Short mmCIF file of C-alpha atoms and ligand atoms in Angstrom, two decimals:
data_model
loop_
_atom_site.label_atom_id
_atom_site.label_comp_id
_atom_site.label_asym_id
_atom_site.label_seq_id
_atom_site.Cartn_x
_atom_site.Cartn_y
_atom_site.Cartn_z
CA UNK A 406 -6.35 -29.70 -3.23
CA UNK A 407 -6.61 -26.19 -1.22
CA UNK A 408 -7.68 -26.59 2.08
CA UNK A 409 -11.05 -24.82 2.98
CA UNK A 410 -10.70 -23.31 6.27
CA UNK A 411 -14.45 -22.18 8.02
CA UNK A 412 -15.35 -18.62 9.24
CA UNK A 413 -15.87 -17.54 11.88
CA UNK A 414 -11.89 -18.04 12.77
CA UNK A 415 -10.97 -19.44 16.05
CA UNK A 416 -7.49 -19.18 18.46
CA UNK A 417 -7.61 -22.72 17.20
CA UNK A 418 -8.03 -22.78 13.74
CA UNK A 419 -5.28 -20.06 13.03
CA UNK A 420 -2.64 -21.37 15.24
CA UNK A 421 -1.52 -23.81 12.54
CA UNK A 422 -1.29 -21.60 9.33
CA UNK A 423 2.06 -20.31 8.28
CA UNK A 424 2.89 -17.37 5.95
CA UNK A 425 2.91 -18.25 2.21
CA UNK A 426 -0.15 -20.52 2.51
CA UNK A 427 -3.08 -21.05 -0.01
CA UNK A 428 -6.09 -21.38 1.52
CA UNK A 429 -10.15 -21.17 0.63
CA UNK A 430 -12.13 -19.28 3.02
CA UNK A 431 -16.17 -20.13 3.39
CA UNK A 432 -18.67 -18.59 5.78
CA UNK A 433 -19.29 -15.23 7.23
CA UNK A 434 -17.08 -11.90 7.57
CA UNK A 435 -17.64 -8.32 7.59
CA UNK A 436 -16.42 -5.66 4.98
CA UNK A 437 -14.80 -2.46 6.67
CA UNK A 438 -12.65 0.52 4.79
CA UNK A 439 -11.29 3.73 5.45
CA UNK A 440 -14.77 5.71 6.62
CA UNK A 441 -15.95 2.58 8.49
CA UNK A 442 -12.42 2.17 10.73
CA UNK A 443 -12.27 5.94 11.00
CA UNK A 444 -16.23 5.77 12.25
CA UNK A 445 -15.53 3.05 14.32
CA UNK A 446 -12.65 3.75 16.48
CA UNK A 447 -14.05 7.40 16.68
CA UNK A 448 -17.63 5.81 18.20
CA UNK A 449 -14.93 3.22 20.27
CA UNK A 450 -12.64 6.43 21.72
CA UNK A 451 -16.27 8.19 22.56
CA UNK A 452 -16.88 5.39 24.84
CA UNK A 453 -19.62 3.76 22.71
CA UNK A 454 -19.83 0.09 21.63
CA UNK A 455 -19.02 -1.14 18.40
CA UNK A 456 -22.28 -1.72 16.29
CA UNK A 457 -21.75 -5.22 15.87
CA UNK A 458 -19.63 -7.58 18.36
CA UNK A 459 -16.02 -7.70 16.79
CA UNK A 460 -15.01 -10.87 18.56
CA UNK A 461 -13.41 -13.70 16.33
CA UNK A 462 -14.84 -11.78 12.77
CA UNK A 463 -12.86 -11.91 9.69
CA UNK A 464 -12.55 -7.86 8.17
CA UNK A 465 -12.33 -7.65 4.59
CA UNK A 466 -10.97 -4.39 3.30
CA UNK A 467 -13.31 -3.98 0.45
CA UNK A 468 -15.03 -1.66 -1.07
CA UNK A 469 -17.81 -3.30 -3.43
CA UNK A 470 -18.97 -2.49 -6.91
CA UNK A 471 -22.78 -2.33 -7.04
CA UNK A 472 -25.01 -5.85 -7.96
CA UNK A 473 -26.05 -6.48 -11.04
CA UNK A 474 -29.58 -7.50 -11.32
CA UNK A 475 -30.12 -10.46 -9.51
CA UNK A 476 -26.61 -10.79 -7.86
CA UNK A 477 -25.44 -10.36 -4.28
CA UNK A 478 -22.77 -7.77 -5.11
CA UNK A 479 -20.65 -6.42 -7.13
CA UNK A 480 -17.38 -6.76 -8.27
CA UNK A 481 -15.25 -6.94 -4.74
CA UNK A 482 -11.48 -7.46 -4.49
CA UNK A 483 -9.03 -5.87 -1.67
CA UNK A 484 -7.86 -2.47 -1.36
CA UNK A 485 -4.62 -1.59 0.21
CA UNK A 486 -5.05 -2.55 4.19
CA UNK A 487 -1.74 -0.38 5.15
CA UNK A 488 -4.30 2.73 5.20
CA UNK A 489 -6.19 0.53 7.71
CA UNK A 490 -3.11 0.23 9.97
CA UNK A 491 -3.92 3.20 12.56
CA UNK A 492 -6.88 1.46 13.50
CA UNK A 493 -6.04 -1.80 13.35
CA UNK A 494 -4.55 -2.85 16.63
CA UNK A 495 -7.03 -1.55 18.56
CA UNK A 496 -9.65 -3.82 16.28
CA UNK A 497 -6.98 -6.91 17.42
CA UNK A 498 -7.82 -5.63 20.98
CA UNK A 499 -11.21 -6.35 20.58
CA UNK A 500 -11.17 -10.06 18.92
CA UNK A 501 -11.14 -9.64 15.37
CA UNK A 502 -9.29 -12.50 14.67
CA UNK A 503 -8.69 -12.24 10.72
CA UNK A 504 -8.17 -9.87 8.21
CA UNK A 505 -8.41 -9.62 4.53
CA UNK A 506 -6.79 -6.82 2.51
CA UNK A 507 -3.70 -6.48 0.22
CA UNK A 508 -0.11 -5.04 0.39
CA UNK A 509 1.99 -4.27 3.40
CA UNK A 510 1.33 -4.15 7.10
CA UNK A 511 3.08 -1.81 9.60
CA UNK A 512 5.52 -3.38 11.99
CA UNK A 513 2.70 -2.26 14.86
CA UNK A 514 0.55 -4.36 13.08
CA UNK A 515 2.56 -7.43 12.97
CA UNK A 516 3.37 -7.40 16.36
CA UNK A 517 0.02 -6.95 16.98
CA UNK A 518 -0.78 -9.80 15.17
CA UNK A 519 1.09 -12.21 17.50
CA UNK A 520 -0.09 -10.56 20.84
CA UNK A 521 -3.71 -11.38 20.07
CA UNK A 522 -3.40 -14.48 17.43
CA UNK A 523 -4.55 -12.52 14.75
CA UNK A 524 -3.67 -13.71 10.79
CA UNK A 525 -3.61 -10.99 7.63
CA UNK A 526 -4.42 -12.76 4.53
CA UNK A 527 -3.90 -10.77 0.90
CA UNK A 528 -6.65 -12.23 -1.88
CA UNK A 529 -5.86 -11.02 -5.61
CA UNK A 530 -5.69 -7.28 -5.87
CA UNK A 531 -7.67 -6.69 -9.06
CA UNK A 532 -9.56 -9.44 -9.65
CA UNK A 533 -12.51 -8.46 -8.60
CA UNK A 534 -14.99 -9.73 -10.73
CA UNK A 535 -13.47 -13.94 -10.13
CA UNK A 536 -13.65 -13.30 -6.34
CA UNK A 537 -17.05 -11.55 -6.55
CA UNK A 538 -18.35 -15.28 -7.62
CA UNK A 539 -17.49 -16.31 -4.50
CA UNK A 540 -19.73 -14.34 -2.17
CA UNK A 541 -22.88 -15.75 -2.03
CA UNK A 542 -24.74 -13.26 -0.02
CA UNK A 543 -24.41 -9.50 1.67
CA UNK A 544 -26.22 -7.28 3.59
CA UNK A 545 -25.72 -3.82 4.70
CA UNK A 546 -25.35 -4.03 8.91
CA UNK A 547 -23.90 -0.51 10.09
CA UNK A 548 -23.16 3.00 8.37
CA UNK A 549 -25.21 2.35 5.29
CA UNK A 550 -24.93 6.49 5.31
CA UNK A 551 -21.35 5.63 3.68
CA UNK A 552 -22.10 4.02 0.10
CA UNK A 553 -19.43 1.79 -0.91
CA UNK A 554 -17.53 1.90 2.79
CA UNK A 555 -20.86 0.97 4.88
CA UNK A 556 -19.89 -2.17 6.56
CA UNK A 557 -21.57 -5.42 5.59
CA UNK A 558 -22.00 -8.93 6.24
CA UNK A 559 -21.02 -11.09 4.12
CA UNK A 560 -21.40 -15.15 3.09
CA UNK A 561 -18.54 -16.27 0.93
CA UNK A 562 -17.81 -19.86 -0.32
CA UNK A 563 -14.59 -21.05 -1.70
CA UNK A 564 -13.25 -17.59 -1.19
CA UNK A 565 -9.39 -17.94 -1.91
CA UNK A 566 -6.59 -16.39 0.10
CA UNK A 567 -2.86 -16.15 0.92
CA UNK A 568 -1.89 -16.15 4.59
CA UNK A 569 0.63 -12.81 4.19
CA UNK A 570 1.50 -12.25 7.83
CA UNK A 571 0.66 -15.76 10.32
CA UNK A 572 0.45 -15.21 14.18
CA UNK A 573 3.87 -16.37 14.69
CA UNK A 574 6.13 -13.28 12.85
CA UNK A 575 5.86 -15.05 9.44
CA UNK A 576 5.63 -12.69 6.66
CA UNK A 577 5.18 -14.05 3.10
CA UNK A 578 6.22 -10.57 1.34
CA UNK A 579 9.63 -10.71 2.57
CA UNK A 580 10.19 -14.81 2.13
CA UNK A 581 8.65 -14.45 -1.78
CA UNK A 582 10.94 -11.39 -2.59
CA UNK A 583 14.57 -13.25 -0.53
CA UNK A 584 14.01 -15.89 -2.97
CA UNK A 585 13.74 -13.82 -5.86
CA UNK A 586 15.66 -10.47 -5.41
CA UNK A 587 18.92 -9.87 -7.37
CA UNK A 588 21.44 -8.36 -5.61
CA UNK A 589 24.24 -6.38 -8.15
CA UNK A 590 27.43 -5.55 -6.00
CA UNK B 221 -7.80 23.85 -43.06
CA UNK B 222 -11.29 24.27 -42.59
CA UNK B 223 -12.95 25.42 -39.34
CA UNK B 224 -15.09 22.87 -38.07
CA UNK B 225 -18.06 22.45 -35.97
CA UNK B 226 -18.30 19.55 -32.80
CA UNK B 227 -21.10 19.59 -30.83
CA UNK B 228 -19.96 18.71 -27.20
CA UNK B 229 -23.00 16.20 -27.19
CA UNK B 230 -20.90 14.06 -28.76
CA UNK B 231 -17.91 14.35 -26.42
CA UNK B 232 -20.34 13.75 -23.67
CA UNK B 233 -21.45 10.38 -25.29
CA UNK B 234 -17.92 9.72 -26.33
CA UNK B 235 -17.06 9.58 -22.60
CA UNK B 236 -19.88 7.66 -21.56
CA UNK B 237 -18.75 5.09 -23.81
CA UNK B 238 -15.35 5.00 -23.61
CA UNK B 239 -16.01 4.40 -19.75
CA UNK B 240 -18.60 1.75 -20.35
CA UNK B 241 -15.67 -0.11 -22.74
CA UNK B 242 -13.14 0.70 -20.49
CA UNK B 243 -14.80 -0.51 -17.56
CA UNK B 244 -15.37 -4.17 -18.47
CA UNK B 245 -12.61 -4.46 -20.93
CA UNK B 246 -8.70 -4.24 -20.44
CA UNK B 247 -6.40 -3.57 -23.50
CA UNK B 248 -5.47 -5.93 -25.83
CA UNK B 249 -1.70 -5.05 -26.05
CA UNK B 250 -1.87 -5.50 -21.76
CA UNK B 251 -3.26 -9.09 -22.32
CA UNK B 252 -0.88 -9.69 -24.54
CA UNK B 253 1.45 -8.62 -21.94
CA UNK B 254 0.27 -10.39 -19.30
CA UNK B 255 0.11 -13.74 -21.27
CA UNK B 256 4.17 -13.03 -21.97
CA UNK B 257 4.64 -12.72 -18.61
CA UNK B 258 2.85 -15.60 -17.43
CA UNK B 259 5.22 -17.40 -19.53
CA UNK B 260 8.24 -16.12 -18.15
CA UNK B 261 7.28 -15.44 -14.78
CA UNK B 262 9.90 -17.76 -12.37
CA UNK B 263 7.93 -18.52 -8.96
CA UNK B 264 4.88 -21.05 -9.13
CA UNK B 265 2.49 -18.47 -6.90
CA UNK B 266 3.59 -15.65 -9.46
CA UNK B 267 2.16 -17.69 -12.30
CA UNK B 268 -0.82 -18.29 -9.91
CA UNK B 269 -1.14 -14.72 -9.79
CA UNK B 270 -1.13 -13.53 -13.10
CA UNK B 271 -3.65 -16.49 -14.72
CA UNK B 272 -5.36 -15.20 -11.96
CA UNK B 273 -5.56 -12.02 -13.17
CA UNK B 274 -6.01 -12.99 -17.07
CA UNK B 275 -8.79 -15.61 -15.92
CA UNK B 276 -10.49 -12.28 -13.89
CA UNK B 277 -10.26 -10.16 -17.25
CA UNK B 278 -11.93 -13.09 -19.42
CA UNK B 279 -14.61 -13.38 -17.32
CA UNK B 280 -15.43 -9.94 -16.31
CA UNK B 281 -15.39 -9.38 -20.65
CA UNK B 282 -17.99 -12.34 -20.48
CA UNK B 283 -19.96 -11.36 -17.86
CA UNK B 284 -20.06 -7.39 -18.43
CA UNK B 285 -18.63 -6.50 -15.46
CA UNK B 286 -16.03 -3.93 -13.79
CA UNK B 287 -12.56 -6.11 -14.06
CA UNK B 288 -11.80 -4.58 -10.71
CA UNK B 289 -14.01 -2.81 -7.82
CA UNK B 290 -12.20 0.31 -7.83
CA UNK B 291 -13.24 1.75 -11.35
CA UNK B 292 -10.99 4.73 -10.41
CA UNK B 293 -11.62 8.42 -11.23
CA UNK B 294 -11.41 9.28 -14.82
CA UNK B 295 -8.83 11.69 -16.36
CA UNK B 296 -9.21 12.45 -19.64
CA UNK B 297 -6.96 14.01 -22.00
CA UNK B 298 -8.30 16.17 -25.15
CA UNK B 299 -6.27 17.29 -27.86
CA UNK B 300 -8.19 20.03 -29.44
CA UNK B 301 -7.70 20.85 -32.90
CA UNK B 302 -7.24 24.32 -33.39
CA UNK B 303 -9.50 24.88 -36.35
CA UNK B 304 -12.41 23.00 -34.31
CA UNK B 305 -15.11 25.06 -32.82
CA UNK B 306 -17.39 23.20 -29.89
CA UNK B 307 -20.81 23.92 -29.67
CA UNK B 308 -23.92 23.36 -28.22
CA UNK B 309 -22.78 24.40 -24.53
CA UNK B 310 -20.47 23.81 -22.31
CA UNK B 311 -17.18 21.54 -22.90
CA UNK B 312 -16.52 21.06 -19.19
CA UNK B 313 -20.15 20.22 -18.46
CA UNK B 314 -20.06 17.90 -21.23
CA UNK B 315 -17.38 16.10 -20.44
CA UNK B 316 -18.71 15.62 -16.52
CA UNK B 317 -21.78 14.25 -17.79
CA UNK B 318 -20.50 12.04 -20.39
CA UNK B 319 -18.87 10.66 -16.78
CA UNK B 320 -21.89 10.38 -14.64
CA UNK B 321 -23.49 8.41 -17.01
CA UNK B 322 -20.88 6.18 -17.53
CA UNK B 323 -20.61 5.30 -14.31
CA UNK B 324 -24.09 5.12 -13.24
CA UNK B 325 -23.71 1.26 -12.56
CA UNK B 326 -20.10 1.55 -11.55
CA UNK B 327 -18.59 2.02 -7.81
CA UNK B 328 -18.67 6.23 -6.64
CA UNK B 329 -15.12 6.36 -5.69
CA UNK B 330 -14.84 10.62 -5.82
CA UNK B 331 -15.35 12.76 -3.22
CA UNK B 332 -16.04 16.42 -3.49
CA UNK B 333 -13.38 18.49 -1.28
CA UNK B 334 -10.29 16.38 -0.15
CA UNK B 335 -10.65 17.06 3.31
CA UNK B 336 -14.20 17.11 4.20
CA UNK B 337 -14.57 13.27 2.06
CA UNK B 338 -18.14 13.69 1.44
CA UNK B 339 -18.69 11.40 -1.74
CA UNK B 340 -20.31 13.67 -4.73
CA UNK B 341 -22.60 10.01 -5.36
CA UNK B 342 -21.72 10.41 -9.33
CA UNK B 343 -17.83 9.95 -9.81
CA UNK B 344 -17.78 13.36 -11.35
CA UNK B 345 -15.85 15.43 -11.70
CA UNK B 346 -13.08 14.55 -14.17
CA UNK B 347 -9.56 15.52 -14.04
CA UNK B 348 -9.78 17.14 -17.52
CA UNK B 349 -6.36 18.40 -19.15
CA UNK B 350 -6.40 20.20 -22.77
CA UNK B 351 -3.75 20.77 -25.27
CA UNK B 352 -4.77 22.62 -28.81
CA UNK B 353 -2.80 21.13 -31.78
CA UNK B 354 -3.38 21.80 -35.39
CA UNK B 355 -5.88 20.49 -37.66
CA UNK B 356 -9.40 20.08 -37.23
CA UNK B 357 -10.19 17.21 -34.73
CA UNK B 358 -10.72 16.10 -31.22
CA UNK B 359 -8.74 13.35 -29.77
CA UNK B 360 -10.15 12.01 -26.41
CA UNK B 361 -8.10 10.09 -24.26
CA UNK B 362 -9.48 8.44 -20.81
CA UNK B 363 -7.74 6.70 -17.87
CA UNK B 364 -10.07 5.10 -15.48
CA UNK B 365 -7.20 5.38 -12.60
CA UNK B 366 -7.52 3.09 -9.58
CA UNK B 367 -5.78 4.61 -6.44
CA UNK B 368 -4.33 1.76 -4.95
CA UNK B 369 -1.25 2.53 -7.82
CA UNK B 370 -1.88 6.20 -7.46
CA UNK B 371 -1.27 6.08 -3.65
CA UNK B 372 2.38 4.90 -4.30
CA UNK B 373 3.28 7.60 -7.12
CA UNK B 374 5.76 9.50 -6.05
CA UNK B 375 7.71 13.31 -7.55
CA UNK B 376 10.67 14.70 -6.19
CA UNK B 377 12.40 18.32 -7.74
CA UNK B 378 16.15 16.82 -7.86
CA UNK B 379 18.98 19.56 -8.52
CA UNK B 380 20.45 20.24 -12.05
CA UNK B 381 23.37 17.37 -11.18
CA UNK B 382 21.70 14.81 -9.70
CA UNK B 383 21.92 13.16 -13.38
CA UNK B 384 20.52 9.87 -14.51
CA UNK B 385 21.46 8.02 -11.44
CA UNK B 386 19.36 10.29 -9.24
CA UNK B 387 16.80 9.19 -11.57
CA UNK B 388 17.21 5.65 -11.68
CA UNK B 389 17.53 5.54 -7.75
CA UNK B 390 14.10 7.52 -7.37
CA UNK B 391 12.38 5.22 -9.36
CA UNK B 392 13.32 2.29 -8.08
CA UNK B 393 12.88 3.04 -4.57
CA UNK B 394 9.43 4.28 -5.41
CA UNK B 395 8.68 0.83 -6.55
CA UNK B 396 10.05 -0.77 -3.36
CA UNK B 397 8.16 1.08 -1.64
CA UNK B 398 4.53 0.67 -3.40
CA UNK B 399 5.85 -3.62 -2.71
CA UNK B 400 2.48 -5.12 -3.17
CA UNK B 401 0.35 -2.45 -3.01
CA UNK B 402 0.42 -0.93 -6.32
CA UNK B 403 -1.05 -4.81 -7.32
CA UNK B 404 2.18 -5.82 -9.28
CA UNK B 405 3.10 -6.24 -12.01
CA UNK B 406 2.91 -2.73 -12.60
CA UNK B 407 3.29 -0.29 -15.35
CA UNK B 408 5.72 2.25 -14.63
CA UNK B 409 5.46 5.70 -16.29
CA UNK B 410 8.78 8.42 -15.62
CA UNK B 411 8.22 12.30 -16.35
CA UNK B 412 11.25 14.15 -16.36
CA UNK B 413 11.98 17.60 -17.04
CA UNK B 414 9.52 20.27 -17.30
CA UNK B 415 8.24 21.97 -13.89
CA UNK B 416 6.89 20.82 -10.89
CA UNK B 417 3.28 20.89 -12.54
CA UNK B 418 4.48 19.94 -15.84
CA UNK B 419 6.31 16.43 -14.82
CA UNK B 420 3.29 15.12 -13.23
CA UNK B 421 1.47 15.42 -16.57
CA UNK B 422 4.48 13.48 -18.26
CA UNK B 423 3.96 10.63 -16.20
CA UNK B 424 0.94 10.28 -16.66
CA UNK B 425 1.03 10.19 -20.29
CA UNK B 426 4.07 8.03 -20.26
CA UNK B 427 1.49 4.94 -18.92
CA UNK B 428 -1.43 6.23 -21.83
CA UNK B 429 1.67 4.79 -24.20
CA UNK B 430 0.46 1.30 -25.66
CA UNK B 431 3.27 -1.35 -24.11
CA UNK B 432 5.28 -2.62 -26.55
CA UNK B 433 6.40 0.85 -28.05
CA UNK B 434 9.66 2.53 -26.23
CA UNK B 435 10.40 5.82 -26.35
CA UNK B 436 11.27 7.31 -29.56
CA UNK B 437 14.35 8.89 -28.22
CA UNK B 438 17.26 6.14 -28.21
CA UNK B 439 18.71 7.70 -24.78
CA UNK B 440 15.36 6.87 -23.00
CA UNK B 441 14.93 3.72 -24.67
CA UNK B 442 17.55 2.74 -22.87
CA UNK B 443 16.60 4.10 -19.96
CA UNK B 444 13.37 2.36 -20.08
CA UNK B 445 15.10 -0.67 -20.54
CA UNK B 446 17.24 -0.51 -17.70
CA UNK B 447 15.20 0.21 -15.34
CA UNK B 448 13.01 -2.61 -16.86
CA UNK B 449 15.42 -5.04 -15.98
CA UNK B 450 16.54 -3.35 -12.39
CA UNK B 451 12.67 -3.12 -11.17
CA UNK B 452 12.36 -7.56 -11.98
CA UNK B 453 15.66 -7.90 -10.08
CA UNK B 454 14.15 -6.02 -7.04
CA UNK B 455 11.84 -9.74 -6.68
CA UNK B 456 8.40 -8.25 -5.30
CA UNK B 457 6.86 -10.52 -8.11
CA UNK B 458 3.41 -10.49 -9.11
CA UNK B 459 0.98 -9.21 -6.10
CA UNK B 460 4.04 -9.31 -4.22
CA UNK B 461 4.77 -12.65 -3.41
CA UNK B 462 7.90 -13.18 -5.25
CA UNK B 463 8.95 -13.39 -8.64
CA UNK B 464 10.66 -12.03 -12.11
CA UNK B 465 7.63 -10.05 -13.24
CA UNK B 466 7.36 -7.11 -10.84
CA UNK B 467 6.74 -4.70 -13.62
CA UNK B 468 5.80 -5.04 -17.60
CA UNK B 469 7.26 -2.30 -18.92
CA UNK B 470 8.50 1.33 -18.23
CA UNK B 471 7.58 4.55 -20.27
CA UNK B 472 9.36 7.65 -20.35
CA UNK B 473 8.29 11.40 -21.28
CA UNK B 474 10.72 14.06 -21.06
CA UNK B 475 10.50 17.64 -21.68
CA UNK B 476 12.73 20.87 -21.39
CA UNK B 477 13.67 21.94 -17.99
CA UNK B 478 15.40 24.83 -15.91
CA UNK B 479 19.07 25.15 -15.58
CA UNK B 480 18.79 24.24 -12.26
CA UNK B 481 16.34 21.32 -12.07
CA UNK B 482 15.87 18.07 -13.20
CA UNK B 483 12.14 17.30 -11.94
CA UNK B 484 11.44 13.29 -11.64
CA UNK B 485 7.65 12.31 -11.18
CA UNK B 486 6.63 7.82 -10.73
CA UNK B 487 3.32 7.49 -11.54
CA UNK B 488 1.98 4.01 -11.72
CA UNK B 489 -0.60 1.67 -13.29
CA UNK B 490 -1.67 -1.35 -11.77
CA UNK B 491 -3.70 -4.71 -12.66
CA UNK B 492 -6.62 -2.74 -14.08
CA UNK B 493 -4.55 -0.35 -16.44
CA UNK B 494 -7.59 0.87 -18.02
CA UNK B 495 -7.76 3.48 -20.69
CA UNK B 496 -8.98 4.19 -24.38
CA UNK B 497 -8.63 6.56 -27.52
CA UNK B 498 -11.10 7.91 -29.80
CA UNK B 499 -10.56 10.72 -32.34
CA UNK B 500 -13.60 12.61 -33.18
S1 SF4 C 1763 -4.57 -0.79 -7.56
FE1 SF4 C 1763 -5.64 -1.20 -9.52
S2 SF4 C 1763 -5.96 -3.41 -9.62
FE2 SF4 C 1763 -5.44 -2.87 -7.51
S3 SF4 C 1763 -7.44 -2.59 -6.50
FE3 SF4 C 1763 -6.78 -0.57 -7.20
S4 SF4 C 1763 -7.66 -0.32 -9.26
FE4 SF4 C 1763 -7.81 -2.49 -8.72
#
């Protein structure tokens, strides 16, 4: 059985996962791309606060399809969270505590990780539509100006997960591909 | 051959439904793919992965939706007969329409001048490329290209002597470096020769190829196949994690080049390879 793990994320609840674990996620996180970080730290470096308190949420690098009739949203797997890494210590700073995305993170990024006990988790890049049926509801909270990339709040149940990089240096990338690389001398 | 009359209305609704198909549906002989994979695939979490991924294209099918969020930008590639004459306006038009209504319930993902990002709300325009051939038809070819893969393509203008291991080096360190975020296993299509606009273009068409089919041209068969089997050594694994199945197949195009060059373009295709043919 996967182990369902509640949102909002807490110093606790993160301490104990490790790189390379399964887990379900199920509560409430906020979705944030490239146009929302770029917004964000822009309204942050101009000495205005954030549009919605940062501390312990979960960012999930999405941007949606739209809702069919009758359905919360769209389609609404990961896009690649490296083009979030300019931004993203500075969100650590501020006590987002998890983060949802896919593909590599910059070594700032882990580092930053650890300083604030912070975990990156990677869902299934491409299948959108299976982890779509696991948000339950959404609403638009800031920047609905930007489509797609506004940021929203969303209820997920069940959703499922892969700790990639854990707040102590783990890194699930680099153990998976050890184990499996071939090495011709 | 007789000259022949196509209204670009029906280009336009070609498009539209050739998105619409493409959208919700992946290709059979990438299933078929996948399933092989799944089979063969070494590490527990890359099996995970990829019934993942088949289990995501079942349902979406079912349930008439996008496969994946990012429903890309779409390319399409028209051979144009040269005895066909298209009427009834504009081809270019056409084809832009035939792409705004086909993605009128899918995600916006274009935006209308690279630096100022200002989304043009409709997914148009197309990347349209022509080619005129002989005879009297109109084949349409569309690639619904996500950018997560297209973000970790990669060209490079090597000199004359650089030679096949130049070649086989670029590649695979393209694919180390796109790791998990091209959303392994990938599809890996090679251009080389041409020029620097030219090899691009061979890429591209090299992943239009149905898998299954290697190059017609024994040398690059065997090229294909060996960097087949050097990209599943490398271990990224499906998504990443680990694994034998890092990429399902590569495809090479090659044209005539310069005396001095020998151009190299990566392009890839990820877990939502989308793209269909129609002749009209
Ligand atoms: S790279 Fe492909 S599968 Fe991955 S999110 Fe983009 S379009 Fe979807």
């Amino acid at each position: 059985m996967t182990i369902t793990i509640q949102l909002p994320l807490t110093l606790e609840s993160i301490k104990p996962l490790q790189a390379g674990d399964v887990f379900l996620l199920t509560g409430r996180l906020l979705t944030a791309r490239d146009a929302a970080h770029k917004r964000l730290i822009a309204e942050l470096e101009s000495g205005q606060k954030p549009p919605i308190d940062l501390k312990d949420e979960t960012l999930y690098y999405v941007g949606p399809a739209p809702a069919k009739l009758g359905q919360p949203l769209g389609p609404a797997g990961p896009t690649t969270s490296g083009r979030m890494d300019p931004f993203t210590p500075q969100l650590l700073k501020l006590g987002v505590r998890g983060l949802i995305g896919k593909g590599y993170r910059s070594d700032r990024v882990k580092q930053a990780l650890i300083e604030h006990n912070a975990v990156y988790f990677a869902a299934v890049g491409g299948a959108a539509a299976l982890l779509a049926r696991q948000i339950t509801s959404a609403e638009v909270v800031a920047y609905a100006d930007l489509g797609t990339e506004a940021i929203r709040r969303l209820e997920v149940e069940d959703f499922p997960v892969i700790v990639v990089n854990d707040c102590h240096g783990g890194d699930a990338y680099a153990d998976g591909r050890k184990q499996f690389e071939i090495i011709h001398e | 051959m007789t000259l022949r009359q196509l209204s670009v209305r029906h280009i336009e609704t070609a498009v539209q439904e050739l998105i619409k198909e493409s959208a919700y549906k992946l290709p059979a002989d990438y299933l078929a793919a996948m399933r092989a994979a799944e089979e063969r695939e070494a590490s527990k979490t890359g099996r995970i992965m990829l019934t993942t991924l088949l289990d995501n294209a079942d349902y979406a099918e079912v349930e008439q939706i996008p496969t994946c969020q990012d429903t890309g930008m779409a390319i399409l590639m028209l051979e144009i007969g040269q005895d066909v004459h298209l009427v009834d306006g504009n081809l270019t038009d056409a084809i832009n329409a035939g792409v705004r209504a086909g993605y009128a319930d899918l995600r916006k993902s274009v935006v209308g001048d690279p630096l100022e990002r200002t989304n043009t709300a409709d997914n148009a325009p197309a990347i349209i490329h022509t080619d005129i051939v002989p005879g009297n038809k109109v084949t349409l070819t569309l690639a619904m290209k996500g950018f997560g893969a297209e973000l970790m393509s990669r060209m490079q203008m090597f000199p004359a002597n650089g030679g096949v291991e130049a070649v086989k080096a670029f590649v695979i360190e393209t694919i180390e470096l796109a790791g998990p975020n091209a959303c392994p296993p990938v599809i890996v299509g090679v251009g080389l020769g041409s020029s620097f606009d030219g090899v691009g273009l061979l890429a591209k068409k090299a992943l239009m190829r149905p898998l299954g089919q290697p190059s017609p041209k024994p040398h690059l068969a065997q090229l294909e196949q060996e960097l087949l089997n050097s990209i599943n050594d490398l271990g990224i694994g499906p998504q990443g994690f680990g694994g034998t199945v890092t990429a399902l197949a590569v495809h090479i195009e090659s044209f005539a080049t310069h005396i001095a060059a020998l151009p190299v373009a990566v392009n890839l295709n990820c877990s939502a390879p989308r793209r269909a043919t129609v002749v009209l």
